[in-house]
Amino acid sequence: MAFHYRWFSQDEELTDEFGVRQSRALLDEKPDEDALPHYARGEVASMIVALAAFCYGMFAGIAPFILFGAAFLVYEVRRVVPAVFGPVGVPIANAMRGFSIVTLFGAILLLFL
């Protein structure tokens, strides 16, 4: 028998401001306003790889590596922006997300041209 949590009401969103699905339990938790988001070990490792690709691209002058590293790092840093800037940081984080996705597509396009 599965544990059943209460349903979402009509006025509550099933996703957060970034489009990530939320559970009812996460919405009921009181958020810690001062806490910065935590990164998992795999995320930190992938950020190190992206930073290495960015540095290699800068050293060797390879534009797709530079764009890939920059796109991934901007995408990961956007999680910290709302915690730093407060409510004003949410639209900034959304713009950073869009910028990083477009930059990633540009890197892929440059790679195959």
Coordinates of N, CA and C in Angstrom, one line a residue:
M1 N 0.8 -1.2 0.0 CA 0.0 0.0 0.0 C 0.9 1.2 0.0
A2 N 0.7 2.1 -0.9 CA 1.5 3.3 -1.1 C 1.0 4.4 -0.1
F3 N 2.0 5.2 0.3 CA 1.6 6.4 1.1 C 1.0 7.4 0.2
H4 N -0.1 8.0 0.6 CA -0.9 8.9 -0.2 C -0.8 10.3 0.5
Y5 N -0.4 11.3 -0.2 CA -0.3 12.6 0.3 C -1.5 13.4 -0.3
R6 N -1.9 14.5 0.4 CA -3.1 15.2 -0.1 C -2.9 15.8 -1.5
W7 N -4.0 16.0 -2.2 CA -4.0 16.5 -3.6 C -3.7 17.9 -3.7
F8 N -3.3 18.4 -4.8 CA -3.1 19.8 -5.1 C -4.5 20.4 -5.3
S9 N -4.6 21.6 -4.8 CA -5.9 22.3 -5.0 C -5.8 23.1 -6.3
Q10 N -6.9 23.6 -6.8 CA -6.9 24.2 -8.1 C -6.0 25.4 -8.2
D11 N -5.8 26.2 -7.1 CA -5.0 27.4 -7.2 C -3.5 27.1 -7.0
E12 N -3.0 25.9 -6.7 CA -1.6 25.6 -6.5 C -1.0 25.1 -7.8
E13 N 0.2 25.4 -8.0 CA 0.9 25.0 -9.2 C 1.6 23.6 -9.0
L14 N 1.6 22.8 -10.0 CA 2.3 21.6 -10.0 C 3.7 21.7 -10.3
T15 N 4.2 22.9 -10.8 CA 5.6 23.1 -11.2 C 6.0 24.4 -10.5
D16 N 7.4 24.5 -10.4 CA 7.9 25.7 -9.8 C 8.2 26.7 -11.0
E17 N 8.8 27.8 -10.7 CA 9.0 28.9 -11.7 C 9.9 28.5 -12.8
F18 N 10.6 27.4 -12.7 CA 11.5 26.9 -13.8 C 10.9 25.7 -14.5
G19 N 9.6 25.3 -14.2 CA 9.0 24.3 -14.9 C 9.2 22.9 -14.3
V20 N 9.9 22.8 -13.2 CA 10.2 21.5 -12.6 C 9.0 21.1 -11.7
R21 N 8.6 19.8 -11.9 CA 7.4 19.3 -11.2 C 7.7 19.2 -9.7
Q22 N 6.8 19.6 -8.9 CA 6.9 19.6 -7.4 C 6.0 18.6 -6.8
S23 N 6.3 18.1 -5.6 CA 5.4 17.2 -4.9 C 4.7 18.1 -3.9
R24 N 3.6 17.6 -3.4 CA 2.9 18.3 -2.3 C 3.7 18.5 -1.1
A25 N 4.5 17.5 -0.8 CA 5.4 17.6 0.4 C 6.4 18.7 0.3
L26 N 6.9 19.0 -0.9 CA 7.9 20.1 -1.1 C 7.2 21.4 -0.9
L27 N 5.9 21.5 -1.3 CA 5.2 22.8 -1.2 C 4.8 23.1 0.2
D28 N 4.6 22.0 1.0 CA 4.2 22.2 2.4 C 5.4 22.5 3.3
E29 N 6.6 22.2 2.9 CA 7.8 22.6 3.7 C 8.0 24.1 3.7
K30 N 8.4 24.6 4.8 CA 8.7 26.0 4.9 C 10.1 26.3 4.3
P31 N 10.2 27.1 3.3 CA 11.5 27.3 2.7 C 12.4 28.1 3.6
D32 N 13.6 27.8 3.5 CA 14.6 28.6 4.3 C 15.1 29.7 3.3
E33 N 14.7 30.9 3.7 CA 15.0 32.0 2.8 C 16.5 32.3 2.6
D34 N 17.3 32.0 3.6 CA 18.7 32.3 3.6 C 19.6 31.2 3.0
A35 N 19.0 30.1 2.8 CA 19.8 28.9 2.3 C 20.0 29.0 0.8
L36 N 21.2 28.8 0.4 CA 21.5 28.7 -1.1 C 21.2 27.2 -1.5
P37 N 20.9 27.1 -2.8 CA 20.6 25.7 -3.3 C 21.9 24.8 -3.2
H38 N 21.6 23.5 -2.9 CA 22.7 22.6 -2.8 C 22.9 21.9 -4.1
Y39 N 24.1 21.6 -4.5 CA 24.4 20.9 -5.7 C 24.8 19.5 -5.3
A40 N 24.4 18.5 -6.1 CA 24.8 17.1 -5.9 C 26.2 16.9 -6.4
R41 N 26.8 15.8 -6.0 CA 28.2 15.5 -6.4 C 28.3 15.4 -7.9
G42 N 27.4 14.8 -8.6 CA 27.4 14.7 -10.0 C 27.3 16.1 -10.7
E43 N 26.5 17.0 -10.2 CA 26.4 18.3 -10.7 C 27.7 19.1 -10.6
V44 N 28.3 18.9 -9.4 CA 29.6 19.6 -9.2 C 30.7 19.0 -10.2
A45 N 30.7 17.7 -10.4 CA 31.6 17.1 -11.3 C 31.4 17.6 -12.7
S46 N 30.1 17.7 -13.1 CA 29.9 18.1 -14.5 C 30.2 19.6 -14.6
M47 N 30.1 20.4 -13.6 CA 30.5 21.8 -13.6 C 32.0 21.9 -13.8
I48 N 32.7 21.0 -13.2 CA 34.2 21.0 -13.3 C 34.6 20.7 -14.7
V49 N 33.9 19.7 -15.3 CA 34.1 19.3 -16.7 C 33.8 20.4 -17.7
A50 N 32.7 21.1 -17.4 CA 32.3 22.3 -18.2 C 33.3 23.4 -18.1
L51 N 33.8 23.6 -16.9 CA 34.8 24.6 -16.7 C 36.1 24.3 -17.4
A52 N 36.5 23.0 -17.4 CA 37.7 22.5 -18.1 C 37.5 22.7 -19.6
A53 N 36.3 22.4 -20.1 CA 36.1 22.6 -21.6 C 36.1 24.0 -21.9
F54 N 35.6 24.9 -21.1 CA 35.7 26.3 -21.3 C 37.1 26.8 -21.3
C55 N 37.9 26.4 -20.3 CA 39.3 26.8 -20.3 C 40.1 26.3 -21.4
Y56 N 39.9 25.0 -21.8 CA 40.5 24.4 -23.0 C 40.2 25.2 -24.2
G57 N 38.9 25.5 -24.4 CA 38.5 26.3 -25.6 C 39.1 27.7 -25.6
M58 N 39.2 28.3 -24.5 CA 39.9 29.6 -24.4 C 41.4 29.5 -24.8
F59 N 42.0 28.5 -24.3 CA 43.5 28.3 -24.5 C 43.7 27.9 -26.0
A60 N 42.9 27.0 -26.5 CA 43.1 26.5 -27.9 C 42.4 27.3 -29.0
G61 N 41.5 28.2 -28.5 CA 40.7 29.1 -29.5 C 39.6 28.3 -30.2
I62 N 39.0 27.3 -29.5 CA 37.9 26.6 -30.2 C 36.6 27.1 -29.6
A63 N 35.9 27.8 -30.5 CA 34.6 28.4 -30.1 C 33.6 27.5 -29.6
P64 N 33.3 26.3 -30.2 CA 32.3 25.4 -29.6 C 32.5 25.0 -28.2
F65 N 33.8 24.8 -27.8 CA 34.1 24.4 -26.4 C 33.9 25.6 -25.5
I66 N 34.2 26.8 -26.0 CA 34.0 28.0 -25.1 C 32.5 28.2 -24.9
L67 N 31.7 28.1 -26.0 CA 30.2 28.3 -25.9 C 29.6 27.2 -25.0
F68 N 30.0 25.9 -25.2 CA 29.5 24.8 -24.4 C 29.7 25.0 -22.9
G69 N 31.0 25.3 -22.6 CA 31.3 25.6 -21.2 C 30.6 26.7 -20.6
A70 N 30.5 27.8 -21.3 CA 29.8 29.0 -20.8 C 28.3 28.7 -20.7
A71 N 27.7 28.0 -21.6 CA 26.3 27.7 -21.6 C 25.9 26.8 -20.3
F72 N 26.7 25.8 -20.1 CA 26.5 25.0 -19.0 C 26.7 25.7 -17.6
L73 N 27.7 26.5 -17.5 CA 28.0 27.2 -16.3 C 26.9 28.2 -16.0
V74 N 26.5 28.9 -17.0 CA 25.4 29.9 -16.8 C 24.1 29.2 -16.3
Y75 N 23.9 28.0 -17.0 CA 22.7 27.3 -16.6 C 22.7 26.8 -15.1
E76 N 23.8 26.4 -14.7 CA 23.9 26.0 -13.3 C 24.0 27.1 -12.3
V77 N 24.6 28.2 -12.6 CA 24.6 29.4 -11.7 C 23.2 30.0 -11.6
R78 N 22.4 29.8 -12.5 CA 21.0 30.5 -12.4 C 20.2 30.0 -11.2
R79 N 20.6 28.9 -10.7 CA 19.9 28.4 -9.5 C 20.2 29.2 -8.2
V80 N 21.3 29.9 -8.2 CA 21.7 30.7 -7.1 C 21.2 32.1 -7.1
V81 N 20.8 32.6 -8.3 CA 20.4 34.0 -8.5 C 19.2 34.4 -7.7
P82 N 18.1 33.6 -7.6 CA 17.0 34.0 -6.8 C 17.3 34.1 -5.3
A83 N 18.3 33.2 -4.8 CA 18.7 33.3 -3.4 C 19.5 34.5 -3.2
V84 N 20.2 35.0 -4.2 CA 21.0 36.2 -4.0 C 20.2 37.5 -4.1
F85 N 19.4 37.5 -5.2 CA 18.7 38.8 -5.5 C 17.3 38.8 -5.0
G86 N 16.8 37.7 -4.5 CA 15.4 37.7 -3.9 C 14.4 37.6 -5.1
P87 N 13.2 38.2 -4.9 CA 12.2 38.1 -6.0 C 12.6 38.6 -7.3
V88 N 13.5 39.6 -7.3 CA 14.0 40.2 -8.6 C 14.8 39.1 -9.4
G89 N 15.4 38.2 -8.6 CA 16.3 37.2 -9.3 C 15.6 36.2 -10.1
V90 N 14.3 36.0 -9.9 CA 13.5 35.0 -10.6 C 13.5 35.3 -12.1
P91 N 13.1 36.5 -12.6 CA 13.2 36.8 -14.0 C 14.6 36.8 -14.6
I92 N 15.6 37.2 -13.7 CA 17.0 37.1 -14.2 C 17.4 35.7 -14.4
A93 N 17.0 34.8 -13.5 CA 17.3 33.4 -13.6 C 16.6 32.8 -14.8
N94 N 15.4 33.2 -15.1 CA 14.7 32.7 -16.3 C 15.4 33.1 -17.6
A95 N 15.9 34.4 -17.6 CA 16.6 34.9 -18.8 C 18.0 34.2 -18.9
M96 N 18.6 33.9 -17.8 CA 19.9 33.1 -17.8 C 19.6 31.7 -18.4
R97 N 18.5 31.1 -18.0 CA 18.2 29.8 -18.5 C 18.0 29.8 -20.0
G98 N 17.2 30.8 -20.5 CA 17.0 30.9 -22.0 C 18.3 31.2 -22.7
F99 N 19.2 32.1 -22.1 CA 20.5 32.4 -22.7 C 21.3 31.2 -22.9
S100 N 21.4 30.4 -21.8 CA 22.2 29.2 -21.8 C 21.7 28.1 -22.8
I101 N 20.4 28.0 -23.0 CA 19.9 27.0 -24.0 C 20.2 27.5 -25.4
V102 N 20.1 28.8 -25.7 CA 20.4 29.3 -27.0 C 21.9 29.2 -27.3
T103 N 22.7 29.4 -26.3 CA 24.2 29.3 -26.4 C 24.6 27.9 -26.7
L104 N 23.9 26.9 -26.0 CA 24.2 25.5 -26.3 C 23.9 25.1 -27.7
F105 N 22.7 25.6 -28.2 CA 22.4 25.3 -29.6 C 23.4 26.0 -30.5
G106 N 23.9 27.2 -30.2 CA 24.9 27.8 -31.0 C 26.2 27.0 -31.0
A107 N 26.6 26.5 -29.9 CA 27.8 25.7 -29.8 C 27.6 24.4 -30.7
I108 N 26.5 23.8 -30.6 CA 26.3 22.6 -31.4 C 26.3 22.9 -32.9
L109 N 25.7 24.0 -33.3 CA 25.7 24.5 -34.7 C 27.1 24.8 -35.2
L110 N 27.9 25.5 -34.3 CA 29.3 25.8 -34.7 C 30.1 24.5 -34.8
L111 N 29.8 23.5 -34.0 CA 30.6 22.3 -34.0 C 30.5 21.5 -35.3
F112 N 29.3 21.6 -35.9 CA 29.0 20.8 -37.1 C 29.1 21.6 -38.4
L113 N 29.5 22.9 -38.3 CA 29.7 23.7 -39.5 C 31.1 23.6 -40.0

